[in-house]
Coordinates of C-alpha atoms and ligand atoms in Angstrom, one line a residue:
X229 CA 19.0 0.9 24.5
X230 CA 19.7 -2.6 24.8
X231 CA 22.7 -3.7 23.9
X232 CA 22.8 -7.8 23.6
X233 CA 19.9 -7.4 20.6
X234 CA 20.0 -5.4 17.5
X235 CA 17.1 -2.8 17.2
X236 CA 14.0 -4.3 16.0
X237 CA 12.4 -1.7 13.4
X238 CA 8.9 -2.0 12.8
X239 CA 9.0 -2.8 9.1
X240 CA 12.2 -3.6 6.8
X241 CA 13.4 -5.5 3.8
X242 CA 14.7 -9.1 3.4
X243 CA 17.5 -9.2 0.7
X244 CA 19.2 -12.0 -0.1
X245 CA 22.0 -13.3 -2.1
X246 CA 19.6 -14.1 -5.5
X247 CA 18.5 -10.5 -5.1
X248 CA 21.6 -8.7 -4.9
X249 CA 22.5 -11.0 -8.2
X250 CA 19.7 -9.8 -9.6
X251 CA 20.5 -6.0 -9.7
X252 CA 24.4 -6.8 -10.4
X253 CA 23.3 -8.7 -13.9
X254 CA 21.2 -5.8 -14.5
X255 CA 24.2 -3.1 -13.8
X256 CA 26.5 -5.2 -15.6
X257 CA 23.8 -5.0 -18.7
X258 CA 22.8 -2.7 -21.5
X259 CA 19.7 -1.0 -19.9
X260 CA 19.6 0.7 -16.7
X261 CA 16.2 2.3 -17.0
X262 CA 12.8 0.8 -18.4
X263 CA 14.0 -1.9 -20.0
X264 CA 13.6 -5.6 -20.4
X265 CA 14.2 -6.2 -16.5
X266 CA 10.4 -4.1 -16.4
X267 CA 9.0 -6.3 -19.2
X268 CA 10.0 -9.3 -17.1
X269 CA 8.8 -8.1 -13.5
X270 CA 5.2 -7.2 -15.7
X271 CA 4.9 -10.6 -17.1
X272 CA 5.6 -12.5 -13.6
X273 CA 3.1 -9.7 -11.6
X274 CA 0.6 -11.0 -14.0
X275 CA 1.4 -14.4 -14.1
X276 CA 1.8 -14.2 -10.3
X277 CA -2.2 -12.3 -9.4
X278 CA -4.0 -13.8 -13.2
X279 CA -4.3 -9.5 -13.9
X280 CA -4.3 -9.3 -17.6
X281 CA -2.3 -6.1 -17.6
X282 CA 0.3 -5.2 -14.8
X283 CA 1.8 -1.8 -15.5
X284 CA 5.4 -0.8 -13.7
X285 CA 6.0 2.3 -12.2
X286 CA 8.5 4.8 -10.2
X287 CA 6.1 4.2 -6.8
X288 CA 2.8 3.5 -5.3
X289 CA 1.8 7.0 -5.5
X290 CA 2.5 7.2 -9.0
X291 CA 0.6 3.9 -9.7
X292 CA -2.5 5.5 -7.7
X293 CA -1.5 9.1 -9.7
X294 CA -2.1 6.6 -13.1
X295 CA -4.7 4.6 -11.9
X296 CA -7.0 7.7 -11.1
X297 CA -6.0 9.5 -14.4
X298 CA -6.5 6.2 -16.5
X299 CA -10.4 6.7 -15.6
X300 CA -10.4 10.1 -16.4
X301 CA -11.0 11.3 -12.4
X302 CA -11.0 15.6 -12.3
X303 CA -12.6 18.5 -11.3
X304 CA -16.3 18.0 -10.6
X305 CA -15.2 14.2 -9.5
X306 CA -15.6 12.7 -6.1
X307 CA -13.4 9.9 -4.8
X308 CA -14.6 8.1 -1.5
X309 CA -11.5 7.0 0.7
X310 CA -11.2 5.6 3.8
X311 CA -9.6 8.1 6.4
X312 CA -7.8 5.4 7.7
X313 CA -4.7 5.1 5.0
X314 CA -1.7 7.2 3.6
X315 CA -1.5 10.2 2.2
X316 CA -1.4 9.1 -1.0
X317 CA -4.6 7.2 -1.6
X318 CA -6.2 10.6 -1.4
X319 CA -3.8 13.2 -2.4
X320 CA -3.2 11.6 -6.3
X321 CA -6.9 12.1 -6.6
X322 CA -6.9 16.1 -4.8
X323 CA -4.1 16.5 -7.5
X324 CA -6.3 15.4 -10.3
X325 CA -8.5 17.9 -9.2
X326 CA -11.2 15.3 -7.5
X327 CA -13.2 16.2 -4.2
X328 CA -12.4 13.6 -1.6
X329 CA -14.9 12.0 0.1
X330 CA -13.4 10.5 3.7
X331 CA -15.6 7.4 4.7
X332 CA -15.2 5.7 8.2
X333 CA -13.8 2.3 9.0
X334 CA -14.6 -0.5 11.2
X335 CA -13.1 0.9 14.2
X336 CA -10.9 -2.8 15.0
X337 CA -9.6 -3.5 11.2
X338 CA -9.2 0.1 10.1
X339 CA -11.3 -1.4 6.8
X340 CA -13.8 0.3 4.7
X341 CA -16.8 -1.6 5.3
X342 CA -20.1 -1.7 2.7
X343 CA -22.2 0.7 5.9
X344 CA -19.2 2.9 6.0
X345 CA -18.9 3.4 2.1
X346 CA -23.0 3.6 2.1
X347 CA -22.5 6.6 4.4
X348 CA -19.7 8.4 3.3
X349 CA -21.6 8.1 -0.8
X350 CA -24.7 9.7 1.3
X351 CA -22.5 12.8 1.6
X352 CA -20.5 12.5 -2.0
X353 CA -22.8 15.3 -3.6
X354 CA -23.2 14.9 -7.0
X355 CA -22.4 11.1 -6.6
X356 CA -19.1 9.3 -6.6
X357 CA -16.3 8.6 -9.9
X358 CA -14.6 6.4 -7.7
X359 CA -14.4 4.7 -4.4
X360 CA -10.7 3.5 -3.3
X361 CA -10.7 1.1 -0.7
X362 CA -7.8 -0.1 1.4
X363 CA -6.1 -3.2 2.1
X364 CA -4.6 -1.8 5.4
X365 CA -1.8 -3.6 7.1
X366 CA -2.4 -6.7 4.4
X367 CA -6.5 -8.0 5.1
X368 CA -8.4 -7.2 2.8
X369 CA -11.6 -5.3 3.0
X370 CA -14.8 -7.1 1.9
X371 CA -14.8 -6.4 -1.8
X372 CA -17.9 -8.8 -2.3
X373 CA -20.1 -6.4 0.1
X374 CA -17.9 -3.4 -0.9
X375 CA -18.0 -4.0 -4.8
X376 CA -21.8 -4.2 -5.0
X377 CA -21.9 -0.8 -2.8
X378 CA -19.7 0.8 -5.9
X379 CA -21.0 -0.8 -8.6
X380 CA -24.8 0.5 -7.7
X381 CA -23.7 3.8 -7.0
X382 CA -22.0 3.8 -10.6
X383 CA -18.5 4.5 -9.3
X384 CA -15.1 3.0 -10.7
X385 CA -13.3 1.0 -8.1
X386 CA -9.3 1.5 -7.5
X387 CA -8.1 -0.6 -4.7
X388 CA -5.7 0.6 -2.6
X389 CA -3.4 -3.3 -2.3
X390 CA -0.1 -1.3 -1.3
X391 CA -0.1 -3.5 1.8
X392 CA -1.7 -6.6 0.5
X393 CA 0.9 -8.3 -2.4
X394 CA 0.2 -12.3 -1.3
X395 CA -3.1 -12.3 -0.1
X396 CA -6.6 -13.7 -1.6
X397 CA -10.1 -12.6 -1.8
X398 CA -12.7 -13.7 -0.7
X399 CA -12.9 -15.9 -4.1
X400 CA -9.4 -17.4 -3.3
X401 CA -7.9 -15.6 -6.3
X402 CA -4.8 -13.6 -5.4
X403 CA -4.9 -9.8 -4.5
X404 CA -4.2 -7.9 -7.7
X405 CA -6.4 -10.3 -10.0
X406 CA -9.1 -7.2 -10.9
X407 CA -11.5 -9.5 -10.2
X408 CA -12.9 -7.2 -7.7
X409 CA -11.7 -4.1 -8.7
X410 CA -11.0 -1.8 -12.3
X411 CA -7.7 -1.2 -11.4
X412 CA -5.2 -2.6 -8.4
X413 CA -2.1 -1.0 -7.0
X414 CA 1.2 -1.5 -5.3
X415 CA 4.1 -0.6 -3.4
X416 CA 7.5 -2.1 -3.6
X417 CA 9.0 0.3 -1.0
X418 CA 11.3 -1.2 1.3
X419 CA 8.9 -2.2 4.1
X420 CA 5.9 -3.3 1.6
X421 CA 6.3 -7.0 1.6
X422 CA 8.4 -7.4 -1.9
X423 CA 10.7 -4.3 -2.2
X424 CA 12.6 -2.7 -5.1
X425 CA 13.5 0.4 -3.3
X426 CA 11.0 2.8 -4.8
X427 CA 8.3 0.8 -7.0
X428 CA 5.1 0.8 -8.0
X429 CA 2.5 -1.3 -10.0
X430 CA -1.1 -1.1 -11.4
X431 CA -3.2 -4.1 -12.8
X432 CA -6.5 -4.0 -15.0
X433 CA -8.2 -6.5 -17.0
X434 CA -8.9 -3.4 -19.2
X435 CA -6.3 -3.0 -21.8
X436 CA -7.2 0.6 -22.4
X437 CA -6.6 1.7 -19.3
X438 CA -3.3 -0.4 -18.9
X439 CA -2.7 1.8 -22.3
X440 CA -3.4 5.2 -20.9
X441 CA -1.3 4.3 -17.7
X442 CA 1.5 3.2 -19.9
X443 CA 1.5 6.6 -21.8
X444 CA 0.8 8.8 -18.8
X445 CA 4.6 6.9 -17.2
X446 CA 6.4 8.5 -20.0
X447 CA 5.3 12.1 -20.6
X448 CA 2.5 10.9 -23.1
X449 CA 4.7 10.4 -25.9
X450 CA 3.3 8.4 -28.4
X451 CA 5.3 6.3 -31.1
X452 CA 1.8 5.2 -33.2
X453 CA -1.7 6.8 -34.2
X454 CA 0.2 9.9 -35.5
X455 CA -2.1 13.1 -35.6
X456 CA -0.1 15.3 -37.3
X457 CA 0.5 13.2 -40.7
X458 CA 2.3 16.2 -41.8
X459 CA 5.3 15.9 -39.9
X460 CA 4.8 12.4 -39.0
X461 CA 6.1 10.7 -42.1
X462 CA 9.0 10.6 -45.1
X463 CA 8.1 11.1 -48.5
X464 CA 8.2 7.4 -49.1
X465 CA 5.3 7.1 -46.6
X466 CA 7.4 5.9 -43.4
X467 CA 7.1 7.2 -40.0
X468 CA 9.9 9.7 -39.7
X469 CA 12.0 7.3 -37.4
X470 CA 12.4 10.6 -34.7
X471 CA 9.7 11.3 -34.2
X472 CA 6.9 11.0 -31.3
X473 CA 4.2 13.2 -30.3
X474 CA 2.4 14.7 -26.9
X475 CA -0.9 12.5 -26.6
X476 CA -1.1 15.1 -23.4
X477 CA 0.8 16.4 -20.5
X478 CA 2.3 13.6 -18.7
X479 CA 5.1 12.7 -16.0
X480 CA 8.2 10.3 -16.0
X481 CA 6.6 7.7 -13.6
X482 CA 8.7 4.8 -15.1
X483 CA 10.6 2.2 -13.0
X484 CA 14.1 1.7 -13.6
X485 CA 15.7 -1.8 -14.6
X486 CA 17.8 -1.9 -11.8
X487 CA 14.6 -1.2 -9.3
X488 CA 12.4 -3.9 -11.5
X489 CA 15.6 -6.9 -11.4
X490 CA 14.9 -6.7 -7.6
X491 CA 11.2 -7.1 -7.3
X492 CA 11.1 -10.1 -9.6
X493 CA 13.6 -11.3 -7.5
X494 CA 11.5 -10.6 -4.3
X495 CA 8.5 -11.5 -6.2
X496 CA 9.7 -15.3 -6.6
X497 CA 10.3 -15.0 -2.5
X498 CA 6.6 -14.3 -2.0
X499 CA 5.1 -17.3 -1.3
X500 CA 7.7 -17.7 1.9
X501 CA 7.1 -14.0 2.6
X502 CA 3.5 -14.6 3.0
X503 CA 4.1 -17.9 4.7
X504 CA 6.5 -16.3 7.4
X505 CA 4.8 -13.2 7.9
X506 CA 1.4 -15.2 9.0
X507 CA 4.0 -17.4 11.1
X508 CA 5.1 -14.4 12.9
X509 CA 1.5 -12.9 13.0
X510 CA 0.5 -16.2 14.9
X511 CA 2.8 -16.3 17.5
X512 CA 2.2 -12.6 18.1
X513 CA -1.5 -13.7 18.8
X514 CA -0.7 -16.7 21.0
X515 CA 1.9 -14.8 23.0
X516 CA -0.5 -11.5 23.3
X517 CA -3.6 -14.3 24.8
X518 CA -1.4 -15.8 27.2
X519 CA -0.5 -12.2 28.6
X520 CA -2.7 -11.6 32.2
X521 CA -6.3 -11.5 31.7
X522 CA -5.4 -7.6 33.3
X523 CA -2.6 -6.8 30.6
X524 CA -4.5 -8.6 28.0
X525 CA -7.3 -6.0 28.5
X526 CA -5.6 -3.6 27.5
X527 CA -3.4 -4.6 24.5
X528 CA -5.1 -6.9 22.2
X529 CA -4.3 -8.0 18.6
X530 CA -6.2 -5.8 16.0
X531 CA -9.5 -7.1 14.6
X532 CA -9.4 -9.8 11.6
X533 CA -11.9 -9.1 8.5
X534 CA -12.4 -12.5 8.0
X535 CA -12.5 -12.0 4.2
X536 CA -9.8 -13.9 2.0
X537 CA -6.3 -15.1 3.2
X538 CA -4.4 -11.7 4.6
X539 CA -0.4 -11.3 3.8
X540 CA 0.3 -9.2 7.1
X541 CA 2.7 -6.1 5.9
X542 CA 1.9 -4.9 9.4
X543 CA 1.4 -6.2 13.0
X544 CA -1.2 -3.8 14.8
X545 CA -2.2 -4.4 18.2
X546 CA -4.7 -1.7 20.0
X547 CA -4.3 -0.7 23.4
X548 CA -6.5 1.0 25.8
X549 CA -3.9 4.0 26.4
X550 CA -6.6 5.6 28.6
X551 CA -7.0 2.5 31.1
X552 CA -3.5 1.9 31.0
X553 CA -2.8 5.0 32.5
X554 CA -0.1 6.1 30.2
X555 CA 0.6 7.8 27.0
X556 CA 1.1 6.4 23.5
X557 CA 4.1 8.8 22.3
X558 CA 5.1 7.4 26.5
X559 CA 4.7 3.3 25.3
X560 CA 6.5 4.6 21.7
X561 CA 9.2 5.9 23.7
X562 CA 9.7 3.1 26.3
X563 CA 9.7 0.7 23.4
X564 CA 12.3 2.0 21.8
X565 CA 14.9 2.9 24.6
X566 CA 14.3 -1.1 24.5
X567 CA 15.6 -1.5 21.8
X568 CA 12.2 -1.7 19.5
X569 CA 10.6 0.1 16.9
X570 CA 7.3 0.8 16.3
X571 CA 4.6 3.4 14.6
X572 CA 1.1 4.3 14.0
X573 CA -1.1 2.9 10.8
X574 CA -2.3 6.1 10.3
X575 CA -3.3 9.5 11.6
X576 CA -6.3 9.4 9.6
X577 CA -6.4 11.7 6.8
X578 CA -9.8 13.6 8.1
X579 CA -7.4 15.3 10.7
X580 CA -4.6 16.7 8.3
X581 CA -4.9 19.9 8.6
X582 CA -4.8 20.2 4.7
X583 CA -8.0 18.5 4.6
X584 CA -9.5 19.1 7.3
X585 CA -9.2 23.2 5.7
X586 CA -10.4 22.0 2.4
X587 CA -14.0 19.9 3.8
X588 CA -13.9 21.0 7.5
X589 CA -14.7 18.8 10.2
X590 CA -15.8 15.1 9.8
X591 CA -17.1 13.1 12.1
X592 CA -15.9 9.3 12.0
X593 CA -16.0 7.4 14.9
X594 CA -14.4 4.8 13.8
X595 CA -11.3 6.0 12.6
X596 CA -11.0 7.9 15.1
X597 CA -11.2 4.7 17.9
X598 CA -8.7 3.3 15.9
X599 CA -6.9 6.2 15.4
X600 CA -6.7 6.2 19.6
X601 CA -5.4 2.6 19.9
X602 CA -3.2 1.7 17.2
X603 CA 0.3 0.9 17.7
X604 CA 2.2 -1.4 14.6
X605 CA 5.0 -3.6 16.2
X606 CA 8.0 -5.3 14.6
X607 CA 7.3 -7.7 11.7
X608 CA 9.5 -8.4 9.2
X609 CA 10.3 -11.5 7.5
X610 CA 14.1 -11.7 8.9
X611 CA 12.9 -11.7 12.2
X612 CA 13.4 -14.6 15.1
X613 CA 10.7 -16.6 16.7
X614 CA 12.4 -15.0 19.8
X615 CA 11.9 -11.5 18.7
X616 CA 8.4 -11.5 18.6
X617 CA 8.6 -13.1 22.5
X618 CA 10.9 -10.0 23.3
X619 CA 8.7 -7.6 22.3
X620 CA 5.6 -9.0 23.8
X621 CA 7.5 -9.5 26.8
X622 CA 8.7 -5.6 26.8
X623 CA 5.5 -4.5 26.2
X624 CA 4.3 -6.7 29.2
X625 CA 6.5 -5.4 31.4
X626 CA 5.8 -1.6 29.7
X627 CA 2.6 -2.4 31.0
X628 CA 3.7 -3.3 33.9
X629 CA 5.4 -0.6 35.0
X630 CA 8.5 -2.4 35.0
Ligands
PLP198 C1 -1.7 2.4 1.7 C2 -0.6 3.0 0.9 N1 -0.9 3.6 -0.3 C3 0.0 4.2 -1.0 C4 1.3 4.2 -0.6 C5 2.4 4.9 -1.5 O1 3.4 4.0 -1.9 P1 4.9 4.6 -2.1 O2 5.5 4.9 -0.8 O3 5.5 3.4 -2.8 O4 4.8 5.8 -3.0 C6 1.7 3.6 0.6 C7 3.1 3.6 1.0 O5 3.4 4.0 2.1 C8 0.7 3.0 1.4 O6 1.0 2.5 2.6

């Protein structure tokens, strides 16, 4: 380990004094769980993206857990994914009771492409519910070309935006509108680009849906539209003021107050996020080309989708492991006895052994070329011009041999 820098990790938070005010009010308040600290963060998400309906929640798996269930996705359901993405995109829907449907990616962006979700729908028997594409590492995919894919093929469209809070489409309109999706979710875990600690949210233009979500949060208990009239009401009429009922099993997804105080605080940090995260991502660029036209072969940035404005959550570069003559878990390793964290964006979901036992073998090329070469480096927004030179330079000279 080096000792004159402090470790780089590949992704962490940036918390500031305004934040850590934030949560004190909140702890020095009446409410600790959903309270009106969630109200607020709801009301600047969708001020902040133009969604209609932002709904809080404990995580982004829970806000992908509600966003499938709000459409009503279960047994005899399909859900197209791309293999390229976390667990979660996939396994809210398997829980649910859907079939998942793996579809490649571009091999240099790790995106779901229009081709890739044409293919993978040629092998969704019975057709698709819902195709959930990914924003991966904070570009988005091509929801124009994707969208029209979806729409024809009559599926529901969730999109994945876990990594892609700050961004635009291809439109200009910030990621999380719904203008190109039903439903939209997010992360807020501590090295998503706005954190709360554990956080999710879900927007929708379509108030039903944000309904559904909102019921499934809290165990589907209902305070209105009483079933059972019965037990429901006084003598006098009133609604019994105890009493709720069970729309239908549901979960405690809701965010607490204390989480929620910090993302709107983070929230009205975004615009600098975004603006020093693409800072960072161009000097990484600049600093990668001017490497030897011999290292430079072999480590390269990843590819750019060239649709919308990106908010980089990560900093991906693909190297040629086989060329270089040496081992990623070997570059991994050398990195961090230097001092420097890094990880891989993902192993792609067609190799888990859970699913590759449920729909056997799949052949995607492209995930699997990615899969190969990927290798996320530092980027966070506390870092120093001079970081992002030091780990170029130590991946040089891992290069290098040095
Ligand atoms: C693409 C993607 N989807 C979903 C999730 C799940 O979010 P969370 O960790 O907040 O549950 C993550 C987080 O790692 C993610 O990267």
């Amino acid at each position: 380990m080096n000792s004159d820098h402090p470790f780089l990790p590949y992704g962490r938070q940036s918390i500031d004094d305004a934040d850590v005010d934030a949560v004190a009010a909140v702890l020095r308040s009446d409410w600790l769980t959903t309270g009106p600290a969630v109200d607020e963060l709801e009301a600047a998400f969708a001020t902040a993206t133009g969604a209609p309906h932002a709904v809080c929640c404990a995580n982004g798996t829970a806000a992908l857990h509600m966003a499938y269930h709000a459409l009503g996705i279960g047994p005899g359901d399909n859900v197209v994914v791309p293999s390229v993405t976390f667990l979660a995109t996939a396994s809210t829907a398997h829980l649910l009771g859907a079939g998942i449907v793996f579809a490649d990616v571009d091999p240099d962006t790790a995106l779901m492409t229009a081709d890739t979700l044409e293919t993978a729908l040629g092998r969704a028997e019975g057709g698709a519910a819902a195709v959930a594409p990914v924003h991966l590492a904070g570009q988005m995919a091509d929801m124009d070309a994707i969208g029209a894919v979806a729409r024809r093929a009559g599926a529901s469209i969730v999109e994945d935006a876990c990594h892609a809070i700050g961004g635009r489409d291809g439109a200009g309109r910030p990621v999380g509108s719904t203008a190109t999706g039903d439903l939209m979710t997010f992360s807020l875990h501590p090295v998503k680009t706005i954190a709360a600690g554990e956080g999710g949210i879900v927007t929708t233009a379509d108030e039903a849906l944000a309904e559904r979500m909102r019921l499934f949060r809290n165990h589907g208990m209902s305070r209105t539209d009483f079933t059972a009239t019965d037990q429901a009401f006084a003598a006098d009429g009133d609604a019994n003021p105890w009493y709720y009922e069970m729309t239908e099993p549901a979960l405690n997804y809701r965010l607490s107050d204390i989480h929620a105080a910090l993302a709107a605080s983070q929230l009205a940090r975004l615009p600098d996020f975004v603006e020093r995260r693409r800072a960072l991502v161009a000097r990484y660029d600049a600093a990668l080309a001017s490497l030897p036209a011999h290292v430079s072969a072999v480590v390269r940035p990843s590819g750019r989708s060239g649709y919308g404005a990106p908010s980089w959550h990560l900093y991906v570069v693909l190297i040629d492991f086989e060329t270089l003559g040496r081992e990623r878990a070997e570059v991994m390793n050398a990195l961090r006895s230097r001092g420097i964290g890094s990880q891989v964006h993902y192993l792609p979901l067609h190799r888990q052994p859970f699913f590759r036992q449920c729909y056997g073998a799949v052949d995607l090329p492209g995930a699997d070329a990615w899969y190969a070469r990927a290798l996320s480096l530092p980027l966070f927004v506390d870092m120093q011009d001079a970081d992002v030179d030091r780990v170029v330079e130590t991946l040089h000279d891992i290069c290098e041999g040095r």
